[in-house]
Short mmCIF file of C-alpha atoms and ligand atoms in Angstrom, two decimals:
data_model
loop_
_atom_site.label_atom_id
_atom_site.label_comp_id
_atom_site.label_asym_id
_atom_site.label_seq_id
_atom_site.Cartn_x
_atom_site.Cartn_y
_atom_site.Cartn_z
CA MET A 1 0.00 0.00 0.00
CA PRO A 2 2.62 2.66 0.90
CA ALA A 3 4.35 2.23 -2.45
CA GLU A 4 1.06 3.21 -4.07
CA LEU A 5 1.31 6.80 -2.86
CA ALA A 6 2.32 8.80 -5.92
CA VAL A 7 4.83 10.76 -3.92
CA LEU A 8 6.56 7.45 -3.10
CA GLY A 9 6.64 6.38 -6.74
CA GLY A 10 3.15 4.87 -7.07
CA THR A 11 0.42 5.95 -9.48
CA PRO A 12 -1.89 8.81 -8.49
CA SER A 13 -5.03 7.52 -6.77
CA PHE A 14 -7.14 9.99 -8.79
CA ASP A 15 -6.82 9.69 -12.59
CA GLU A 16 -8.35 13.11 -13.10
CA PRO A 17 -7.27 16.05 -10.94
CA LEU A 18 -9.71 16.63 -8.07
CA HIS A 19 -9.78 20.39 -7.66
CA ILE A 20 -10.82 22.52 -4.84
CA GLY A 21 -12.91 25.39 -6.11
CA ARG A 22 -14.51 23.66 -9.10
CA PRO A 23 -17.54 25.80 -9.86
CA ASN A 24 -20.92 24.77 -8.49
CA VAL A 25 -22.99 24.75 -11.69
CA PRO A 26 -26.71 25.22 -10.94
CA ASP A 27 -29.65 23.77 -12.90
CA GLU A 28 -28.57 24.23 -16.52
CA ARG A 29 -32.06 24.21 -18.02
CA ARG A 30 -33.28 27.02 -15.77
CA THR A 31 -30.08 29.01 -16.28
CA MET A 32 -30.35 28.70 -20.07
CA ALA A 33 -34.06 29.61 -20.03
CA ARG A 34 -33.26 32.84 -18.20
CA ILE A 35 -30.40 33.66 -20.57
CA GLN A 36 -32.79 33.04 -23.49
CA GLN A 37 -35.27 35.50 -21.96
CA ALA A 38 -32.57 38.16 -21.84
CA LEU A 39 -31.71 37.54 -25.49
CA ASP A 40 -35.38 37.59 -26.51
CA ARG A 41 -35.87 40.91 -24.71
CA ARG A 42 -32.64 42.29 -26.18
CA TRP A 43 -32.06 43.72 -22.75
CA LEU A 44 -28.53 42.63 -21.96
CA THR A 45 -27.39 45.04 -19.26
CA ALA A 46 -28.25 48.20 -17.30
CA PHE A 47 -31.01 47.66 -14.73
CA GLY A 48 -32.66 44.79 -16.58
CA PRO A 49 -35.30 42.57 -14.98
CA LEU A 50 -32.84 39.76 -14.16
CA VAL A 51 -30.41 42.02 -12.32
CA LYS A 52 -33.38 43.57 -10.47
CA GLN A 53 -34.62 40.16 -9.44
CA PHE A 54 -31.15 39.04 -8.38
CA GLU A 55 -30.79 42.18 -6.25
CA ARG A 56 -34.14 41.47 -4.54
CA ASP A 57 -33.20 37.84 -3.94
CA ILE A 58 -29.78 38.70 -2.52
CA ALA A 59 -31.22 41.42 -0.26
CA ALA A 60 -33.78 38.89 1.04
CA ALA A 61 -31.08 36.27 1.68
CA ALA A 62 -29.01 38.87 3.57
CA GLY A 63 -32.00 40.24 5.47
CA VAL A 64 -31.43 43.83 4.33
CA LYS A 65 -33.31 46.45 2.33
CA HIS A 66 -30.76 47.32 -0.35
CA CYS A 67 -28.55 45.41 -2.74
CA VAL A 68 -26.53 46.76 -5.64
CA ALA A 69 -25.23 43.97 -7.88
CA MET A 70 -21.93 44.56 -9.66
CA CYS A 71 -19.47 43.03 -12.08
CA ASN A 72 -17.28 41.53 -9.32
CA ALA A 73 -16.59 41.90 -5.61
CA SER A 74 -13.29 43.73 -6.00
CA VAL A 75 -14.94 46.55 -7.89
CA ALA A 76 -17.90 46.44 -5.47
CA LEU A 77 -15.44 46.93 -2.58
CA GLN A 78 -13.83 49.86 -4.39
CA VAL A 79 -17.19 51.47 -5.08
CA LEU A 80 -18.21 50.99 -1.43
CA ILE A 81 -14.92 52.37 -0.07
CA ARG A 82 -15.41 55.46 -2.21
CA ALA A 83 -19.12 55.84 -1.48
CA ALA A 84 -18.43 55.60 2.27
CA GLY A 85 -15.68 58.22 2.04
CA LEU A 86 -13.05 56.06 3.75
CA ARG A 87 -9.70 57.84 4.02
CA GLY A 88 -6.50 57.56 6.01
CA GLU A 89 -6.19 54.08 7.48
CA VAL A 90 -8.49 51.09 7.67
CA VAL A 91 -7.84 48.11 9.95
CA LEU A 92 -8.33 44.67 8.40
CA PRO A 93 -7.03 41.15 8.91
CA SER A 94 -3.90 40.09 7.04
CA PHE A 95 -5.34 36.59 6.87
CA THR A 96 -7.57 37.18 3.82
CA PHE A 97 -7.53 37.17 0.05
CA ILE A 98 -5.37 39.96 -1.31
CA ALA A 99 -8.37 41.80 -2.80
CA THR A 100 -9.50 42.93 0.67
CA ALA A 101 -6.25 44.90 0.99
CA HIS A 102 -5.75 45.87 -2.65
CA THR A 103 -9.16 47.52 -2.99
CA LEU A 104 -8.40 49.84 -0.07
CA GLN A 105 -4.93 50.65 -1.37
CA TRP A 106 -6.37 51.19 -4.87
CA GLU A 107 -8.74 53.77 -3.41
CA GLY A 108 -5.88 55.59 -1.67
CA VAL A 109 -6.65 54.21 1.81
CA THR A 110 -3.83 52.59 3.84
CA PRO A 111 -4.59 49.00 4.85
CA VAL A 112 -3.31 48.33 8.39
CA PHE A 113 -3.11 44.63 9.11
CA CYS A 114 -4.45 43.10 12.25
CA ASP A 115 -3.88 39.69 13.83
CA ILE A 116 -6.51 36.98 14.16
CA ASP A 117 -8.12 34.76 16.73
CA GLU A 118 -6.55 31.42 15.84
CA LYS A 119 -9.67 29.53 16.84
CA THR A 120 -11.81 31.17 14.15
CA GLY A 121 -9.25 32.71 11.81
CA ASN A 122 -11.17 35.96 12.13
CA LEU A 123 -9.94 39.44 13.03
CA ASP A 124 -9.20 39.82 16.75
CA PRO A 125 -11.02 42.92 18.10
CA ALA A 126 -8.51 43.37 20.97
CA HIS A 127 -5.65 43.49 18.48
CA ALA A 128 -7.61 45.78 16.16
CA ARG A 129 -8.08 48.23 19.04
CA ARG A 130 -4.30 48.54 19.41
CA LEU A 131 -3.98 49.58 15.76
CA ILE A 132 -6.48 52.45 15.85
CA THR A 133 -4.83 55.85 15.40
CA GLU A 134 -6.12 59.36 14.71
CA ARG A 135 -5.91 58.49 10.99
CA THR A 136 -8.18 55.43 11.23
CA THR A 137 -11.58 55.85 9.55
CA GLY A 138 -12.87 52.30 9.40
CA ILE A 139 -12.62 48.57 10.02
CA MET A 140 -12.95 46.02 7.23
CA GLY A 141 -13.85 42.66 8.74
CA VAL A 142 -13.75 39.38 6.81
CA HIS A 143 -15.94 36.36 7.54
CA LEU A 144 -13.08 33.98 6.91
CA TRP A 145 -13.98 30.70 5.16
CA GLY A 146 -17.63 31.57 5.81
CA HIS A 147 -17.25 31.78 9.60
CA PRO A 148 -18.95 34.98 10.79
CA ALA A 149 -16.59 37.48 12.43
CA PRO A 150 -17.11 38.63 16.07
CA THR A 151 -19.63 41.22 14.91
CA GLU A 152 -20.80 42.42 18.37
CA ASP A 153 -17.28 43.24 19.58
CA LEU A 154 -16.36 44.86 16.28
CA ALA A 155 -19.53 46.98 16.34
CA ALA A 156 -18.73 48.11 19.90
CA LEU A 157 -15.16 48.98 18.91
CA ALA A 158 -16.31 50.91 15.83
CA ASP A 159 -18.91 52.80 17.88
CA GLU A 160 -16.43 53.67 20.58
CA HIS A 161 -14.01 55.22 18.07
CA GLY A 162 -16.54 56.63 15.60
CA LEU A 163 -15.39 54.31 12.80
CA ARG A 164 -17.25 52.90 9.83
CA LEU A 165 -17.54 49.11 9.89
CA PHE A 166 -17.73 46.99 6.73
CA TYR A 167 -17.34 43.33 5.91
CA ASP A 168 -15.76 41.58 2.99
CA SER A 169 -18.26 38.69 2.91
CA ALA A 170 -16.93 37.01 -0.22
CA HIS A 171 -16.89 33.63 1.58
CA ALA A 172 -19.99 33.88 3.66
CA ILE A 173 -23.33 34.12 1.87
CA GLY A 174 -25.69 31.68 3.60
CA SER A 175 -23.80 31.79 6.93
CA SER A 176 -25.34 33.23 10.09
CA ARG A 177 -24.45 34.37 13.60
CA TYR A 178 -26.93 33.91 16.45
CA GLY A 179 -29.50 33.24 13.73
CA ARG A 180 -28.87 36.52 11.92
CA PRO A 181 -27.75 36.18 8.28
CA VAL A 182 -24.37 37.42 7.07
CA GLY A 183 -25.02 40.46 4.91
CA SER A 184 -26.84 42.34 7.67
CA PHE A 185 -23.84 43.29 9.83
CA GLY A 186 -21.89 46.56 9.99
CA ASP A 187 -22.66 49.54 7.75
CA ALA A 188 -22.56 47.35 4.63
CA GLU A 189 -21.20 44.03 3.43
CA VAL A 190 -19.84 42.85 0.08
CA PHE A 191 -20.50 39.44 -1.49
CA SER A 192 -18.54 37.83 -4.32
CA PHE A 193 -20.20 35.70 -6.99
CA HIS A 194 -16.98 34.71 -8.72
CA ALA A 195 -17.16 31.34 -10.49
CA THR A 196 -15.38 29.53 -7.66
CA LYS A 197 -17.41 31.07 -4.85
CA PHE A 198 -20.40 29.43 -3.17
CA ILE A 199 -23.03 31.28 -5.20
CA ASN A 200 -21.79 32.27 -8.64
CA SER A 201 -22.77 34.51 -11.52
CA PHE A 202 -19.67 33.65 -13.61
CA GLU A 203 -18.20 36.89 -12.21
CA GLY A 204 -20.14 39.15 -9.89
CA GLY A 205 -20.41 40.92 -6.58
CA ALA A 206 -22.84 42.99 -4.55
CA VAL A 207 -23.02 45.60 -1.82
CA VAL A 208 -25.79 44.90 0.70
CA THR A 209 -26.88 47.41 3.32
CA ASP A 210 -29.80 48.84 5.29
CA ASP A 211 -28.38 52.35 4.89
CA GLU A 212 -30.47 53.95 2.17
CA GLU A 213 -28.20 56.94 1.63
CA LEU A 214 -25.12 54.75 1.31
CA ALA A 215 -26.97 52.44 -1.09
CA GLU A 216 -27.91 55.44 -3.24
CA ARG A 217 -24.31 56.63 -3.40
CA VAL A 218 -23.12 53.13 -4.30
CA ARG A 219 -25.80 52.89 -6.99
CA ALA A 220 -24.82 56.27 -8.41
CA ILE A 221 -21.09 55.54 -8.51
CA HIS A 222 -21.53 52.10 -10.09
CA ASN A 223 -23.12 53.69 -13.17
CA TYR A 224 -20.93 56.71 -14.03
CA GLY A 225 -22.26 58.75 -11.11
CA ARG A 226 -25.74 58.70 -12.67
CA GLY A 227 -27.40 55.83 -10.86
CA GLU A 228 -30.42 54.79 -12.87
CA GLY A 229 -31.14 58.32 -14.03
CA SER A 230 -29.51 60.55 -16.60
CA VAL A 231 -28.24 63.32 -14.33
CA VAL A 232 -24.63 62.96 -13.25
CA SER A 233 -24.49 63.59 -9.51
CA SER A 234 -20.91 62.49 -8.76
CA LEU A 235 -17.76 60.94 -10.08
CA GLY A 236 -18.44 57.35 -11.06
CA THR A 237 -17.35 54.29 -12.94
CA ASN A 238 -19.02 51.38 -14.72
CA ALA A 239 -19.39 48.45 -12.35
CA LYS A 240 -22.70 47.05 -13.56
CA MET A 241 -23.67 43.39 -13.62
CA THR A 242 -24.94 41.95 -16.92
CA GLU A 243 -28.25 40.12 -17.40
CA VAL A 244 -26.43 36.88 -18.29
CA ALA A 245 -24.53 37.04 -15.01
CA ALA A 246 -27.77 37.66 -13.10
CA ALA A 247 -29.43 34.68 -14.86
CA MET A 248 -26.70 32.42 -13.47
CA GLY A 249 -26.77 34.17 -10.09
CA ILE A 250 -30.54 33.80 -9.61
CA THR A 251 -30.42 30.09 -10.45
CA SER A 252 -27.37 29.57 -8.28
CA LEU A 253 -29.06 31.29 -5.33
CA GLU A 254 -32.23 29.19 -5.78
CA ASN A 255 -29.98 26.20 -5.22
CA MET A 256 -28.29 27.56 -2.09
CA SER A 257 -29.97 25.52 0.65
CA HIS A 258 -29.41 22.33 -1.35
CA LEU A 259 -25.78 23.29 -1.83
CA ILE A 260 -25.34 23.93 1.90
CA ASP A 261 -26.80 20.46 2.55
CA VAL A 262 -24.42 18.83 0.06
CA ASN A 263 -21.45 20.65 1.53
CA ARG A 264 -22.48 19.96 5.12
CA GLY A 265 -22.71 16.29 4.12
CA HIS A 266 -19.16 16.42 2.74
CA HIS A 267 -17.99 18.23 5.88
CA ASN A 268 -19.48 15.56 8.15
CA ARG A 269 -17.99 12.81 6.02
CA TYR A 270 -14.55 14.40 6.29
CA ALA A 271 -15.08 14.76 10.05
CA GLU A 272 -15.83 11.05 10.32
CA GLY A 273 -13.09 9.96 7.92
CA LEU A 274 -10.40 12.02 9.63
CA ALA A 275 -11.55 11.61 13.24
CA ASP A 276 -8.81 9.18 14.22
CA VAL A 277 -6.04 10.52 11.97
CA PRO A 278 -3.52 11.99 14.42
CA GLY A 279 -2.59 15.64 13.94
CA VAL A 280 -5.11 16.39 11.19
CA VAL A 281 -8.00 18.37 12.63
CA LEU A 282 -11.06 19.60 10.76
CA ARG A 283 -11.96 23.19 11.64
CA GLU A 284 -15.52 23.52 12.98
CA PRO A 285 -17.78 26.57 13.38
CA LEU A 286 -18.38 28.15 16.79
CA PRO A 287 -21.72 27.12 18.33
CA GLU A 288 -23.19 30.61 17.74
CA ASN A 289 -22.31 30.49 14.03
CA THR A 290 -23.72 28.47 11.16
CA ILE A 291 -21.58 28.34 8.04
CA ASN A 292 -22.24 27.62 4.38
CA HIS A 293 -19.49 24.96 4.35
CA GLN A 294 -18.03 26.47 1.19
CA TYR A 295 -14.60 25.41 2.43
CA VAL A 296 -13.39 22.32 4.24
CA VAL A 297 -10.28 23.37 6.13
CA VAL A 298 -8.01 21.07 8.11
CA GLU A 299 -5.20 22.05 10.38
CA VAL A 300 -2.03 19.98 10.45
CA ASP A 301 -0.11 19.61 13.70
CA GLU A 302 3.25 18.42 12.42
CA ARG A 303 4.32 16.81 15.71
CA ALA A 304 1.19 14.73 16.09
CA ALA A 305 0.83 13.91 12.38
CA GLY A 306 4.48 13.09 11.78
CA VAL A 307 4.22 15.04 8.55
CA GLY A 308 4.14 18.80 8.04
CA ARG A 309 1.47 20.80 6.23
CA ASP A 310 3.65 21.44 3.18
CA ALA A 311 4.62 17.78 2.79
CA LEU A 312 0.99 16.68 3.23
CA ALA A 313 -0.16 19.21 0.61
CA ALA A 314 2.62 18.12 -1.77
CA ALA A 315 1.74 14.44 -1.32
CA LEU A 316 -1.97 15.10 -1.94
CA THR A 317 -1.13 17.14 -5.02
CA ALA A 318 1.08 14.32 -6.35
CA ASP A 319 -1.97 12.07 -5.96
CA ASN A 320 -4.01 14.53 -8.05
CA VAL A 321 -5.89 16.07 -5.12
CA LEU A 322 -5.24 19.72 -5.85
CA VAL A 323 -5.49 21.25 -2.39
CA ARG A 324 -4.88 24.88 -1.43
CA THR A 325 -3.04 26.49 1.49
CA HIS A 326 -4.83 29.87 1.61
CA PHE A 327 -3.97 32.31 3.06
CA ASP A 328 -0.28 31.69 3.30
CA PRO A 329 1.54 34.05 3.18
CA GLY A 330 -0.69 36.71 4.75
CA CYS A 331 -1.28 39.99 2.92
CA HIS A 332 1.37 41.75 5.04
CA ARG A 333 4.01 39.47 3.45
CA THR A 334 2.80 40.28 -0.06
CA GLU A 335 3.64 43.12 -2.46
CA PRO A 336 3.34 46.04 -2.14
CA TYR A 337 2.66 45.91 1.64
CA VAL A 338 5.74 43.88 2.53
CA ARG A 339 7.85 46.88 1.48
CA ALA A 340 6.41 49.18 4.11
CA PRO A 341 5.92 47.06 7.24
CA ARG A 342 5.85 50.01 9.62
CA ARG A 343 3.00 51.52 7.68
CA HIS A 344 0.97 48.37 7.03
CA ALA A 345 1.93 46.00 9.86
CA PRO A 346 3.12 48.11 12.80
CA LEU A 347 2.59 45.20 15.22
CA PRO A 348 3.77 41.60 14.76
CA LEU A 349 1.14 39.12 13.54
CA PRO A 350 2.25 35.82 15.13
CA ARG A 351 -1.15 34.10 15.00
CA THR A 352 -1.58 34.97 11.32
CA GLU A 353 1.80 33.41 10.58
CA ALA A 354 1.08 30.34 12.72
CA LEU A 355 -2.34 29.52 11.30
CA GLY A 356 -1.16 30.19 7.75
CA SER A 357 1.53 27.54 8.12
CA ARG A 358 -0.89 24.85 9.32
CA VAL A 359 -3.96 24.87 7.07
CA VAL A 360 -5.01 22.87 4.02
CA MET A 361 -8.30 23.25 2.15
CA LEU A 362 -9.82 20.04 0.82
CA PRO A 363 -12.12 19.47 -2.18
CA THR A 364 -15.87 19.99 -1.67
CA GLY A 365 -18.91 21.38 -3.48
CA ASN A 366 -21.35 19.77 -5.89
CA ALA A 367 -18.59 18.78 -8.32
CA VAL A 368 -17.33 16.31 -5.67
CA GLY A 369 -19.01 13.02 -4.70
CA SER A 370 -19.10 11.26 -1.31
CA ALA A 371 -16.95 8.41 -2.63
CA GLU A 372 -14.28 10.95 -3.56
CA VAL A 373 -14.41 12.45 -0.08
CA ASP A 374 -13.89 8.98 1.37
CA ARG A 375 -10.91 8.38 -0.91
CA VAL A 376 -9.33 11.70 0.06
CA CYS A 377 -9.70 10.74 3.74
CA ALA A 378 -8.13 7.33 3.07
CA LEU A 379 -5.31 9.03 1.22
CA ILE A 380 -4.64 11.44 4.09
CA ARG A 381 -4.60 8.52 6.52
CA GLU A 382 -2.13 6.72 4.24
CA ILE A 383 0.13 9.77 4.04
CA VAL A 384 0.12 10.21 7.82
CA ASP A 385 0.78 6.48 8.31
CA HIS A 386 3.92 6.91 6.20
CA GLY A 387 4.77 10.40 7.40
CA GLU A 388 8.50 9.90 7.58
CA ALA A 389 8.82 8.41 4.08
CA VAL A 390 6.53 11.06 2.62
CA THR A 391 8.50 13.88 4.28
CA ALA A 392 11.76 12.45 2.90
CA ALA A 393 10.31 11.98 -0.60
CA VAL A 394 8.94 15.54 -0.72
CA ALA A 395 12.27 16.92 0.52
CA ALA A 396 14.17 14.91 -2.10
CA ALA A 397 11.81 16.12 -4.86
CA GLY A 398 12.43 19.70 -3.74
CA ASN A 399 16.20 19.38 -4.13
C1 PLP B 1 -12.80 36.13 -3.95
C2 PLP B 1 -12.58 37.15 -2.93
C3 PLP B 1 -12.63 38.52 -3.24
C4 PLP B 1 -12.72 39.03 -4.65
O1 PLP B 1 -13.91 38.68 -5.29
P1 PLP B 1 -14.04 38.91 -6.86
O2 PLP B 1 -15.51 38.80 -7.10
O3 PLP B 1 -13.27 37.77 -7.50
O4 PLP B 1 -13.48 40.23 -7.21
C5 PLP B 1 -12.50 39.43 -2.21
N1 PLP B 1 -12.30 39.04 -0.95
C6 PLP B 1 -12.23 37.74 -0.60
C7 PLP B 1 -12.04 37.38 0.84
C8 PLP B 1 -12.34 36.75 -1.58
O5 PLP B 1 -12.23 35.47 -1.24
#
């Protein structure tokens, strides 16, 4: 059996690569019917009926009054940052996708990176407090891997210092905290509907908020400063979502509770399959949070597993299980921020570094079957059983 591990010279146990982040494709017939309607109407973009419906559906899912759908989440973040008038510095976790930082920097706001609570991977409010200066105008939380951030403590901190509070919720549609849906926290939140995200519209994003004035400013800016009218009221750009994207998004969202069930099933199967594998621990939500299970994340304790995270990831990859190790390195170790550590990371971020070095994301979603989950678990067990040989083989391959 050990010789069968690809990393030890065997053949890969998956003939075809098993990806993480293969798109969840919703009901094709309903998606195509909606695209056909858009073509028949010859209404392809700009406030069409499909985008309107998608905005209503997303607002309902988030439990808020306003939603402005856009071409992607990065541009939606930029539009929101501008509409909210953020300036100076904004505190955000380093443990996030680079877009959370880049969108601030792109808008001329300095991202200041904060450490995390290792248990959740989310921004630590006590550490955030230490980074607030007279230049700070806001906090950008992230619901990492779909786990809602500590929203009560962050709201209290923002209130105390008169800061705006926003969330990059790219991972977290369908998650909730104390029964309240993600999308309804802070001054506004931003979803991503990129192809590899939980709900997808090929590419897409949205700002959701209960703040009517903010929603109006966002709506204006996302269409050349004109909103849906013809009078230009401000500087603006073109960030609109197309009807084809909304057709996919509506169908994808209709499928959300089913998708959560499928992913929860995979999560539970991984939990069972890995329960007695030493040093490989599946990350679980806090009791007050429900998550969409978009990501299955395991933490590798090298001492207990006898194999490190990097060797485990390399061995899985050799076996055609294309895992990911996001978010390692953290944003503060990435260009351009790494060049100005005093500006962007004035305090050390030991928990960001530690968690980043231990995590692996495993395949899930509706492109993955239960049998494949079982085989990935068996493979991980096999790798851990032969930890020493695997570590040596990976080291040799690296030289
Ligand atoms: C994917 C992602 C984004 C960017 O979303 P796009 O729609 O691809 O622009 C932003 N933040 C986080 C945390 C993400 O995972």
